[in-house]
Amino acid sequence: MNQSEALAVVREQLTERRYIHTLGVMETAVKLAERYDVDIKKAELAAIFHDYAKFRPKEEMKAIIINESMSVHLLEANTELWHAPVGAFLVEKEVGLTDEDILNAIRYHTSGRPGMSSLEKVIYVADYIEPGRKFPGVEEVRELAEQDLDKALLQALKNTISFLISKNQRVFPDTLYTYNELVLGGNINE
Ligand SMILES: Nc1ncnc2c1ncn2[C@@H]1O[C@H](COP(=O)(O)OP(=O)(O)O)[C@@H](O)[C@H]1O
Ligand SMILES: [Fe+2]
C-alpha cells in the first residue's frame, strides 16, 4: 500500500485535527527512521495508521479486547490506551496490513513495552514530538531525538508518567517497565 492510498483510508477514520496530527507523525517518523536506520516504508505506514482506532466507540473497543483475548489489564487501564491495541487489530482486519513489525508499532504506540523494537521507538517518539505537539518538555525530547533515540524515548516516558501522576491517573504498568528498562542504561547498580 502506498502513502496516498494509506492516507486516504485513514482520513475516513479521523477528524481533520487528528489527520493533521497523523501527517506530522508521518513526517517525523520518516526522518527518525532515516536517522536511526529503521525501515522507512514501515515507519511511514505505522505512523499513518497509528491512531486508526482513535474514534471507535468505547463499547466496540471493549468488545474487541475481550473477544480477541487481549490483556485483561487493559480493561482496568485508562480507556485512552485502548485505541492502540485495538488499532493494530483493526488495521490488520479492515485494512489488510499483516506486517507484524508495523502492527506492533501501532499496538504499543501509547504504552510502550519492555524490549521495544527500533521501529516501535520511532513511532512512540514521533507521536510525542511531531510539529503540532505543544506540551511542556516537548522541545527537550525533540533535541534528544536528534542525538539518541533511547534518550528521547526515556524523556518522553518520564514526562508522560509525571503528567499522569500529576493528574491522579493510573499509569499502565508496561509504561513503568519500559521506563525501568531504559533508566540508568538498564543496570540498577550503575
Ligand atoms: N502509560 C499510560 N498509562 C495510562 N494512560 C496513558 C499512558 N500513556 C498515555 N496515556 C493516556 O493516553 C492518552 C493518549 O495517548 P497517545 O496515544 O500517546 O496520544 P494520542 O492518541 O492523543 O496522540 C494520553 O493523553 C494519556 O492521557
Ligand atoms: Fe494514539
Short mmCIF file of N, CA and C in Angstrom, two decimals, residues 10-186:
data_model
loop_
_atom_site.label_atom_id
_atom_site.label_comp_id
_atom_site.label_asym_id
_atom_site.label_seq_id
_atom_site.Cartn_x
_atom_site.Cartn_y
_atom_site.Cartn_z
N VAL A 10 -7.03 6.22 6.04
CA VAL A 10 -7.05 6.66 7.44
C VAL A 10 -7.85 7.96 7.60
N ARG A 11 -7.85 8.77 6.58
CA ARG A 11 -8.56 10.05 6.66
C ARG A 11 -10.04 9.86 6.99
N GLU A 12 -10.60 8.77 6.45
CA GLU A 12 -12.01 8.43 6.70
C GLU A 12 -12.29 8.16 8.18
N GLN A 13 -11.25 7.77 8.92
CA GLN A 13 -11.42 7.34 10.31
C GLN A 13 -11.22 8.48 11.31
N LEU A 14 -10.67 9.58 10.84
CA LEU A 14 -10.18 10.61 11.77
C LEU A 14 -10.86 11.95 11.57
N THR A 15 -10.79 12.78 12.59
CA THR A 15 -11.18 14.18 12.44
C THR A 15 -10.07 14.90 11.67
N GLU A 16 -10.37 16.09 11.21
CA GLU A 16 -9.37 16.87 10.47
C GLU A 16 -8.13 17.13 11.33
N ARG A 17 -8.39 17.50 12.59
CA ARG A 17 -7.31 17.78 13.53
C ARG A 17 -6.41 16.55 13.76
N ARG A 18 -7.02 15.41 13.91
CA ARG A 18 -6.28 14.15 14.15
C ARG A 18 -5.55 13.73 12.86
N TYR A 19 -6.13 14.04 11.71
CA TYR A 19 -5.48 13.73 10.45
C TYR A 19 -4.21 14.59 10.29
N ILE A 20 -4.31 15.84 10.68
CA ILE A 20 -3.13 16.73 10.60
C ILE A 20 -2.03 16.24 11.57
N HIS A 21 -2.45 15.80 12.76
CA HIS A 21 -1.51 15.18 13.71
C HIS A 21 -0.83 13.97 13.05
N THR A 22 -1.62 13.16 12.37
CA THR A 22 -1.10 11.96 11.71
C THR A 22 -0.05 12.32 10.64
N LEU A 23 -0.32 13.38 9.88
CA LEU A 23 0.66 13.82 8.87
C LEU A 23 1.96 14.25 9.56
N GLY A 24 1.85 14.90 10.71
CA GLY A 24 3.03 15.30 11.47
C GLY A 24 3.82 14.10 11.98
N VAL A 25 3.09 13.09 12.46
CA VAL A 25 3.76 11.87 12.94
C VAL A 25 4.46 11.18 11.77
N MET A 26 3.79 11.15 10.63
CA MET A 26 4.38 10.50 9.44
C MET A 26 5.70 11.18 9.04
N GLU A 27 5.64 12.47 8.93
CA GLU A 27 6.84 13.24 8.52
C GLU A 27 7.98 13.03 9.53
N THR A 28 7.64 13.08 10.82
CA THR A 28 8.65 12.94 11.87
C THR A 28 9.20 11.51 11.91
N ALA A 29 8.31 10.53 11.76
CA ALA A 29 8.73 9.12 11.81
C ALA A 29 9.68 8.80 10.65
N VAL A 30 9.40 9.34 9.49
CA VAL A 30 10.28 9.08 8.34
C VAL A 30 11.67 9.67 8.60
N LYS A 31 11.72 10.86 9.17
CA LYS A 31 13.03 11.48 9.48
C LYS A 31 13.78 10.65 10.52
N LEU A 32 13.07 10.22 11.56
CA LEU A 32 13.73 9.42 12.60
C LEU A 32 14.19 8.07 12.03
N ALA A 33 13.38 7.49 11.15
CA ALA A 33 13.75 6.20 10.55
C ALA A 33 15.03 6.35 9.74
N GLU A 34 15.14 7.45 9.00
CA GLU A 34 16.37 7.70 8.22
C GLU A 34 17.56 7.84 9.17
N ARG A 35 17.37 8.59 10.23
CA ARG A 35 18.45 8.88 11.18
C ARG A 35 18.90 7.62 11.92
N TYR A 36 17.96 6.74 12.25
CA TYR A 36 18.28 5.58 13.08
C TYR A 36 18.23 4.25 12.33
N ASP A 37 18.27 4.35 11.00
CA ASP A 37 18.41 3.15 10.18
C ASP A 37 17.27 2.14 10.37
N VAL A 38 16.07 2.69 10.39
CA VAL A 38 14.87 1.85 10.52
C VAL A 38 14.19 1.84 9.14
N ASP A 39 13.49 0.77 8.82
CA ASP A 39 12.79 0.64 7.53
C ASP A 39 11.83 1.83 7.33
N ILE A 40 12.11 2.64 6.32
CA ILE A 40 11.36 3.89 6.14
C ILE A 40 9.91 3.64 5.74
N LYS A 41 9.69 2.66 4.89
CA LYS A 41 8.31 2.35 4.45
C LYS A 41 7.46 1.84 5.63
N LYS A 42 8.09 1.02 6.47
CA LYS A 42 7.34 0.52 7.64
C LYS A 42 7.04 1.66 8.60
N ALA A 43 8.00 2.54 8.80
CA ALA A 43 7.78 3.69 9.70
C ALA A 43 6.66 4.56 9.15
N GLU A 44 6.66 4.76 7.84
CA GLU A 44 5.63 5.61 7.23
C GLU A 44 4.24 5.00 7.42
N LEU A 45 4.10 3.71 7.13
CA LEU A 45 2.79 3.07 7.27
C LEU A 45 2.34 2.99 8.73
N ALA A 46 3.25 2.66 9.63
CA ALA A 46 2.89 2.59 11.05
C ALA A 46 2.43 3.96 11.54
N ALA A 47 3.11 5.00 11.11
CA ALA A 47 2.72 6.36 11.52
C ALA A 47 1.34 6.70 10.97
N ILE A 48 1.12 6.40 9.71
CA ILE A 48 -0.17 6.74 9.08
C ILE A 48 -1.32 6.07 9.83
N PHE A 49 -1.12 4.81 10.23
CA PHE A 49 -2.22 4.06 10.84
C PHE A 49 -2.21 4.05 12.37
N HIS A 50 -1.28 4.76 13.02
CA HIS A 50 -1.13 4.57 14.47
C HIS A 50 -2.41 4.92 15.25
N ASP A 51 -3.16 5.91 14.81
CA ASP A 51 -4.38 6.32 15.52
C ASP A 51 -5.65 5.86 14.81
N TYR A 52 -5.54 4.82 14.00
CA TYR A 52 -6.67 4.34 13.18
C TYR A 52 -7.95 4.15 14.01
N ALA A 53 -7.81 3.63 15.24
CA ALA A 53 -9.00 3.31 16.05
C ALA A 53 -9.37 4.40 17.06
N LYS A 54 -8.72 5.55 16.95
CA LYS A 54 -8.88 6.61 17.96
C LYS A 54 -10.34 6.99 18.22
N PHE A 55 -11.17 6.94 17.21
CA PHE A 55 -12.55 7.42 17.38
C PHE A 55 -13.59 6.30 17.37
N ARG A 56 -13.14 5.07 17.58
CA ARG A 56 -14.11 3.98 17.70
C ARG A 56 -14.82 4.09 19.04
N PRO A 57 -16.09 3.73 19.08
CA PRO A 57 -16.82 3.78 20.36
C PRO A 57 -16.16 2.88 21.39
N LYS A 58 -16.19 3.34 22.64
CA LYS A 58 -15.56 2.58 23.74
C LYS A 58 -16.12 1.16 23.83
N GLU A 59 -17.43 1.04 23.62
CA GLU A 59 -18.05 -0.29 23.71
C GLU A 59 -17.51 -1.24 22.65
N GLU A 60 -17.30 -0.71 21.45
CA GLU A 60 -16.73 -1.54 20.37
C GLU A 60 -15.31 -1.97 20.75
N MET A 61 -14.53 -1.03 21.28
CA MET A 61 -13.14 -1.36 21.64
C MET A 61 -13.11 -2.39 22.77
N LYS A 62 -13.99 -2.21 23.74
CA LYS A 62 -14.04 -3.15 24.87
C LYS A 62 -14.38 -4.56 24.37
N ALA A 63 -15.35 -4.65 23.48
CA ALA A 63 -15.74 -5.96 22.95
C ALA A 63 -14.57 -6.62 22.21
N ILE A 64 -13.81 -5.84 21.47
CA ILE A 64 -12.66 -6.40 20.74
C ILE A 64 -11.60 -6.89 21.73
N ILE A 65 -11.34 -6.10 22.77
CA ILE A 65 -10.33 -6.51 23.78
C ILE A 65 -10.72 -7.85 24.40
N ILE A 66 -12.02 -8.01 24.68
CA ILE A 66 -12.48 -9.26 25.29
C ILE A 66 -12.48 -10.40 24.27
N ASN A 67 -13.11 -10.16 23.12
CA ASN A 67 -13.26 -11.25 22.13
C ASN A 67 -11.92 -11.72 21.57
N GLU A 68 -10.97 -10.80 21.47
CA GLU A 68 -9.66 -11.17 20.90
C GLU A 68 -8.67 -11.60 21.98
N SER A 69 -9.18 -11.76 23.21
CA SER A 69 -8.33 -12.20 24.33
C SER A 69 -7.09 -11.35 24.51
N MET A 70 -7.25 -10.06 24.37
CA MET A 70 -6.12 -9.16 24.66
C MET A 70 -5.95 -9.09 26.18
N SER A 71 -4.84 -8.50 26.63
CA SER A 71 -4.55 -8.46 28.06
C SER A 71 -5.73 -7.93 28.89
N VAL A 72 -6.09 -8.68 29.92
CA VAL A 72 -7.20 -8.24 30.78
C VAL A 72 -6.85 -6.94 31.51
N HIS A 73 -5.55 -6.69 31.64
CA HIS A 73 -5.12 -5.47 32.33
C HIS A 73 -5.58 -4.21 31.59
N LEU A 74 -5.80 -4.36 30.29
CA LEU A 74 -6.28 -3.20 29.52
C LEU A 74 -7.63 -2.72 30.04
N LEU A 75 -8.45 -3.67 30.49
CA LEU A 75 -9.80 -3.29 30.92
C LEU A 75 -9.79 -2.46 32.20
N GLU A 76 -8.72 -2.62 33.01
CA GLU A 76 -8.61 -1.82 34.24
C GLU A 76 -7.87 -0.52 33.98
N ALA A 77 -7.34 -0.40 32.77
CA ALA A 77 -6.47 0.75 32.48
C ALA A 77 -7.28 1.92 31.93
N ASN A 78 -6.64 3.07 31.91
CA ASN A 78 -7.16 4.26 31.25
C ASN A 78 -7.69 3.87 29.85
N THR A 79 -8.94 4.19 29.58
CA THR A 79 -9.52 3.79 28.28
C THR A 79 -8.81 4.45 27.09
N GLU A 80 -8.09 5.54 27.37
CA GLU A 80 -7.31 6.20 26.31
C GLU A 80 -6.27 5.27 25.69
N LEU A 81 -5.90 4.22 26.44
CA LEU A 81 -4.90 3.29 25.92
C LEU A 81 -5.47 2.32 24.89
N TRP A 82 -6.78 2.16 24.88
CA TRP A 82 -7.38 1.07 24.11
C TRP A 82 -7.18 1.20 22.60
N HIS A 83 -7.16 2.44 22.10
CA HIS A 83 -7.12 2.60 20.64
C HIS A 83 -5.83 2.04 20.02
N ALA A 84 -4.80 1.83 20.84
CA ALA A 84 -3.53 1.35 20.26
C ALA A 84 -3.61 -0.16 19.94
N PRO A 85 -3.87 -1.03 20.93
CA PRO A 85 -4.01 -2.45 20.58
C PRO A 85 -5.20 -2.74 19.67
N VAL A 86 -6.31 -2.04 19.90
CA VAL A 86 -7.48 -2.25 19.04
C VAL A 86 -7.17 -1.76 17.62
N GLY A 87 -6.41 -0.68 17.52
CA GLY A 87 -6.00 -0.18 16.20
C GLY A 87 -5.18 -1.22 15.45
N ALA A 88 -4.22 -1.85 16.14
CA ALA A 88 -3.40 -2.89 15.48
C ALA A 88 -4.31 -3.99 14.94
N PHE A 89 -5.27 -4.40 15.74
CA PHE A 89 -6.20 -5.46 15.32
C PHE A 89 -7.02 -5.02 14.10
N LEU A 90 -7.57 -3.82 14.15
CA LEU A 90 -8.45 -3.37 13.06
C LEU A 90 -7.68 -3.04 11.78
N VAL A 91 -6.47 -2.59 11.93
CA VAL A 91 -5.66 -2.30 10.74
C VAL A 91 -5.38 -3.61 9.98
N GLU A 92 -5.18 -4.66 10.74
CA GLU A 92 -4.98 -5.97 10.08
C GLU A 92 -6.31 -6.44 9.45
N LYS A 93 -7.38 -6.37 10.24
CA LYS A 93 -8.65 -6.93 9.80
C LYS A 93 -9.32 -6.11 8.68
N GLU A 94 -9.31 -4.80 8.84
CA GLU A 94 -10.08 -3.96 7.91
C GLU A 94 -9.23 -3.42 6.76
N VAL A 95 -7.96 -3.16 7.04
CA VAL A 95 -7.10 -2.57 6.00
C VAL A 95 -6.29 -3.67 5.31
N GLY A 96 -6.04 -4.77 6.05
CA GLY A 96 -5.32 -5.88 5.44
C GLY A 96 -3.82 -5.82 5.58
N LEU A 97 -3.32 -4.94 6.44
CA LEU A 97 -1.86 -4.93 6.68
C LEU A 97 -1.52 -6.08 7.61
N THR A 98 -0.53 -6.87 7.24
CA THR A 98 -0.22 -8.05 8.06
C THR A 98 1.19 -7.99 8.65
N ASP A 99 1.95 -6.98 8.30
CA ASP A 99 3.33 -6.90 8.78
C ASP A 99 3.36 -6.73 10.31
N GLU A 100 3.92 -7.73 11.00
CA GLU A 100 3.89 -7.72 12.47
C GLU A 100 4.69 -6.55 13.05
N ASP A 101 5.74 -6.13 12.37
CA ASP A 101 6.53 -5.00 12.89
C ASP A 101 5.68 -3.72 12.89
N ILE A 102 4.96 -3.54 11.80
CA ILE A 102 4.08 -2.35 11.71
C ILE A 102 2.96 -2.46 12.74
N LEU A 103 2.35 -3.65 12.83
CA LEU A 103 1.23 -3.82 13.77
C LEU A 103 1.70 -3.62 15.21
N ASN A 104 2.89 -4.10 15.54
CA ASN A 104 3.41 -3.88 16.90
C ASN A 104 3.70 -2.41 17.18
N ALA A 105 4.16 -1.70 16.19
CA ALA A 105 4.41 -0.26 16.40
C ALA A 105 3.10 0.47 16.69
N ILE A 106 2.03 0.05 16.03
CA ILE A 106 0.70 0.62 16.32
C ILE A 106 0.25 0.18 17.71
N ARG A 107 0.40 -1.11 18.00
CA ARG A 107 -0.09 -1.72 19.24
C ARG A 107 0.52 -1.07 20.49
N TYR A 108 1.79 -0.71 20.40
CA TYR A 108 2.49 -0.20 21.60
C TYR A 108 2.77 1.30 21.54
N HIS A 109 2.10 2.01 20.63
CA HIS A 109 2.47 3.43 20.47
C HIS A 109 2.05 4.29 21.67
N THR A 110 1.11 3.84 22.47
CA THR A 110 0.69 4.65 23.61
C THR A 110 1.37 4.22 24.90
N SER A 111 1.45 2.92 25.13
CA SER A 111 2.01 2.41 26.39
C SER A 111 3.51 2.20 26.34
N GLY A 112 4.06 1.93 25.15
CA GLY A 112 5.41 1.38 25.10
C GLY A 112 5.37 -0.04 25.64
N ARG A 113 6.51 -0.71 25.65
CA ARG A 113 6.64 -2.03 26.28
C ARG A 113 8.13 -2.31 26.46
N PRO A 114 8.48 -3.16 27.42
CA PRO A 114 9.89 -3.52 27.53
C PRO A 114 10.34 -4.21 26.25
N GLY A 115 11.57 -3.98 25.86
CA GLY A 115 12.10 -4.64 24.66
C GLY A 115 11.54 -4.09 23.37
N MET A 116 11.20 -2.81 23.35
CA MET A 116 10.66 -2.21 22.12
C MET A 116 11.66 -2.31 20.97
N SER A 117 11.13 -2.57 19.77
CA SER A 117 11.98 -2.55 18.57
C SER A 117 12.30 -1.09 18.22
N SER A 118 13.29 -0.91 17.35
CA SER A 118 13.61 0.46 16.93
C SER A 118 12.43 1.11 16.22
N LEU A 119 11.70 0.33 15.44
CA LEU A 119 10.52 0.88 14.77
C LEU A 119 9.48 1.34 15.80
N GLU A 120 9.26 0.54 16.83
CA GLU A 120 8.31 0.93 17.88
C GLU A 120 8.75 2.22 18.57
N LYS A 121 10.04 2.32 18.82
CA LYS A 121 10.57 3.55 19.45
C LYS A 121 10.38 4.77 18.55
N VAL A 122 10.63 4.56 17.27
CA VAL A 122 10.48 5.68 16.31
C VAL A 122 9.03 6.20 16.32
N ILE A 123 8.07 5.28 16.34
CA ILE A 123 6.67 5.71 16.31
C ILE A 123 6.27 6.36 17.64
N TYR A 124 6.72 5.79 18.75
CA TYR A 124 6.41 6.38 20.06
C TYR A 124 6.95 7.82 20.14
N VAL A 125 8.20 7.97 19.75
CA VAL A 125 8.84 9.30 19.85
C VAL A 125 8.24 10.26 18.82
N ALA A 126 8.00 9.80 17.61
CA ALA A 126 7.41 10.67 16.57
C ALA A 126 6.04 11.17 17.01
N ASP A 127 5.25 10.30 17.64
CA ASP A 127 3.92 10.69 18.13
C ASP A 127 4.06 11.78 19.20
N TYR A 128 5.11 11.69 19.98
CA TYR A 128 5.33 12.65 21.07
C TYR A 128 5.83 14.01 20.57
N ILE A 129 6.69 14.00 19.55
CA ILE A 129 7.37 15.26 19.16
C ILE A 129 6.90 15.85 17.85
N GLU A 130 5.92 15.27 17.17
CA GLU A 130 5.53 15.82 15.85
C GLU A 130 5.26 17.34 15.98
N PRO A 131 5.43 18.08 14.87
CA PRO A 131 5.42 19.55 14.97
C PRO A 131 4.18 20.16 15.62
N GLY A 132 3.04 19.46 15.61
CA GLY A 132 1.82 20.00 16.22
C GLY A 132 1.78 19.89 17.73
N ARG A 133 2.69 19.12 18.32
CA ARG A 133 2.68 18.92 19.78
C ARG A 133 3.25 20.15 20.49
N LYS A 134 2.56 20.56 21.55
CA LYS A 134 2.97 21.81 22.23
C LYS A 134 3.24 21.61 23.72
N PHE A 135 3.10 20.38 24.25
CA PHE A 135 3.15 20.28 25.71
C PHE A 135 4.51 20.57 26.32
N PRO A 136 4.51 20.90 27.64
CA PRO A 136 5.76 21.27 28.30
C PRO A 136 6.77 20.12 28.20
N GLY A 137 8.01 20.46 27.89
CA GLY A 137 9.05 19.44 27.82
C GLY A 137 9.24 18.84 26.44
N VAL A 138 8.36 19.19 25.50
CA VAL A 138 8.46 18.55 24.17
C VAL A 138 9.74 18.97 23.45
N GLU A 139 10.18 20.20 23.68
CA GLU A 139 11.38 20.71 22.97
C GLU A 139 12.62 19.91 23.38
N GLU A 140 12.70 19.57 24.66
CA GLU A 140 13.83 18.77 25.15
C GLU A 140 13.85 17.40 24.46
N VAL A 141 12.67 16.80 24.31
CA VAL A 141 12.60 15.49 23.65
C VAL A 141 12.95 15.63 22.17
N ARG A 142 12.54 16.74 21.53
CA ARG A 142 12.90 16.98 20.12
C ARG A 142 14.42 17.03 19.97
N GLU A 143 15.07 17.72 20.89
CA GLU A 143 16.54 17.83 20.81
C GLU A 143 17.21 16.48 21.04
N LEU A 144 16.72 15.74 22.04
CA LEU A 144 17.29 14.42 22.32
C LEU A 144 17.11 13.48 21.12
N ALA A 145 15.98 13.64 20.43
CA ALA A 145 15.68 12.74 19.30
C ALA A 145 16.68 12.90 18.16
N GLU A 146 17.36 14.03 18.13
CA GLU A 146 18.40 14.22 17.09
C GLU A 146 19.69 13.50 17.46
N GLN A 147 19.85 13.20 18.76
CA GLN A 147 21.11 12.62 19.23
C GLN A 147 21.00 11.13 19.53
N ASP A 148 19.93 10.74 20.21
CA ASP A 148 19.87 9.38 20.76
C ASP A 148 18.40 8.98 20.95
N LEU A 149 17.98 7.97 20.22
CA LEU A 149 16.57 7.57 20.23
C LEU A 149 16.12 7.08 21.61
N ASP A 150 17.00 6.32 22.30
CA ASP A 150 16.63 5.81 23.62
C ASP A 150 16.50 6.94 24.64
N LYS A 151 17.38 7.92 24.54
CA LYS A 151 17.29 9.06 25.48
C LYS A 151 16.01 9.84 25.24
N ALA A 152 15.64 10.00 23.99
CA ALA A 152 14.40 10.70 23.66
C ALA A 152 13.20 9.91 24.19
N LEU A 153 13.22 8.62 23.96
CA LEU A 153 12.13 7.76 24.45
C LEU A 153 12.02 7.83 25.97
N LEU A 154 13.15 7.74 26.65
CA LEU A 154 13.15 7.78 28.11
C LEU A 154 12.56 9.10 28.62
N GLN A 155 12.96 10.20 28.00
CA GLN A 155 12.45 11.50 28.45
C GLN A 155 10.94 11.61 28.19
N ALA A 156 10.50 11.10 27.04
CA ALA A 156 9.06 11.13 26.74
C ALA A 156 8.28 10.28 27.75
N LEU A 157 8.83 9.13 28.10
CA LEU A 157 8.18 8.26 29.11
C LEU A 157 8.12 8.97 30.46
N LYS A 158 9.23 9.59 30.85
CA LYS A 158 9.25 10.30 32.13
C LYS A 158 8.19 11.40 32.15
N ASN A 159 8.14 12.17 31.07
CA ASN A 159 7.16 13.26 31.02
C ASN A 159 5.73 12.72 31.10
N THR A 160 5.46 11.63 30.39
CA THR A 160 4.12 11.06 30.36
C THR A 160 3.75 10.53 31.75
N ILE A 161 4.67 9.80 32.37
CA ILE A 161 4.40 9.24 33.70
C ILE A 161 4.17 10.38 34.71
N SER A 162 5.02 11.39 34.68
CA SER A 162 4.85 12.53 35.61
C SER A 162 3.52 13.23 35.38
N PHE A 163 3.17 13.40 34.11
CA PHE A 163 1.91 14.06 33.78
C PHE A 163 0.72 13.28 34.35
N LEU A 164 0.74 11.96 34.15
CA LEU A 164 -0.36 11.13 34.63
C LEU A 164 -0.44 11.19 36.16
N ILE A 165 0.71 11.13 36.83
CA ILE A 165 0.72 11.21 38.30
C ILE A 165 0.15 12.55 38.75
N SER A 166 0.55 13.62 38.07
CA SER A 166 0.07 14.95 38.47
C SER A 166 -1.45 15.07 38.32
N LYS A 167 -2.03 14.25 37.45
CA LYS A 167 -3.48 14.28 37.23
C LYS A 167 -4.21 13.20 38.03
N ASN A 168 -3.47 12.56 38.96
CA ASN A 168 -4.07 11.48 39.76
C ASN A 168 -4.60 10.34 38.90
N GLN A 169 -3.91 10.05 37.80
CA GLN A 169 -4.37 8.97 36.93
C GLN A 169 -3.47 7.75 37.08
N ARG A 170 -4.02 6.60 36.74
CA ARG A 170 -3.23 5.37 36.76
C ARG A 170 -2.18 5.41 35.66
N VAL A 171 -1.06 4.78 35.95
CA VAL A 171 -0.02 4.60 34.93
C VAL A 171 -0.04 3.12 34.54
N PHE A 172 -0.17 2.85 33.27
CA PHE A 172 -0.21 1.47 32.79
C PHE A 172 1.14 0.80 33.10
N PRO A 173 1.11 -0.39 33.74
CA PRO A 173 2.38 -0.98 34.20
C PRO A 173 3.45 -1.13 33.11
N ASP A 174 3.08 -1.50 31.90
CA ASP A 174 4.10 -1.67 30.85
C ASP A 174 4.91 -0.39 30.62
N THR A 175 4.28 0.75 30.85
CA THR A 175 4.99 2.01 30.66
C THR A 175 6.06 2.16 31.74
N LEU A 176 5.71 1.75 32.95
CA LEU A 176 6.71 1.80 34.04
C LEU A 176 7.84 0.79 33.79
N TYR A 177 7.49 -0.37 33.28
CA TYR A 177 8.52 -1.37 32.98
C TYR A 177 9.45 -0.87 31.87
N THR A 178 8.88 -0.17 30.91
CA THR A 178 9.68 0.37 29.81
C THR A 178 10.65 1.43 30.36
N TYR A 179 10.12 2.28 31.21
CA TYR A 179 10.95 3.30 31.88
C TYR A 179 12.07 2.63 32.67
N ASN A 180 11.73 1.64 33.47
CA ASN A 180 12.74 0.96 34.30
C ASN A 180 13.84 0.33 33.45
N GLU A 181 13.44 -0.20 32.30
CA GLU A 181 14.43 -0.84 31.44
C GLU A 181 15.44 0.17 30.89
N LEU A 182 14.96 1.37 30.64
CA LEU A 182 15.82 2.37 29.98
C LEU A 182 16.60 3.25 30.96
N VAL A 183 16.06 3.44 32.15
CA VAL A 183 16.68 4.41 33.06
C VAL A 183 18.01 3.85 33.56
N LEU A 184 19.00 4.70 33.70
CA LEU A 184 20.34 4.29 34.13
C LEU A 184 20.90 3.19 33.23
N GLY A 185 20.55 3.26 31.93
CA GLY A 185 21.07 2.26 31.00
C GLY A 185 20.62 0.86 31.31
N GLY A 186 19.57 0.73 32.12
CA GLY A 186 19.02 -0.59 32.38
C GLY A 186 19.70 -1.35 33.50
#
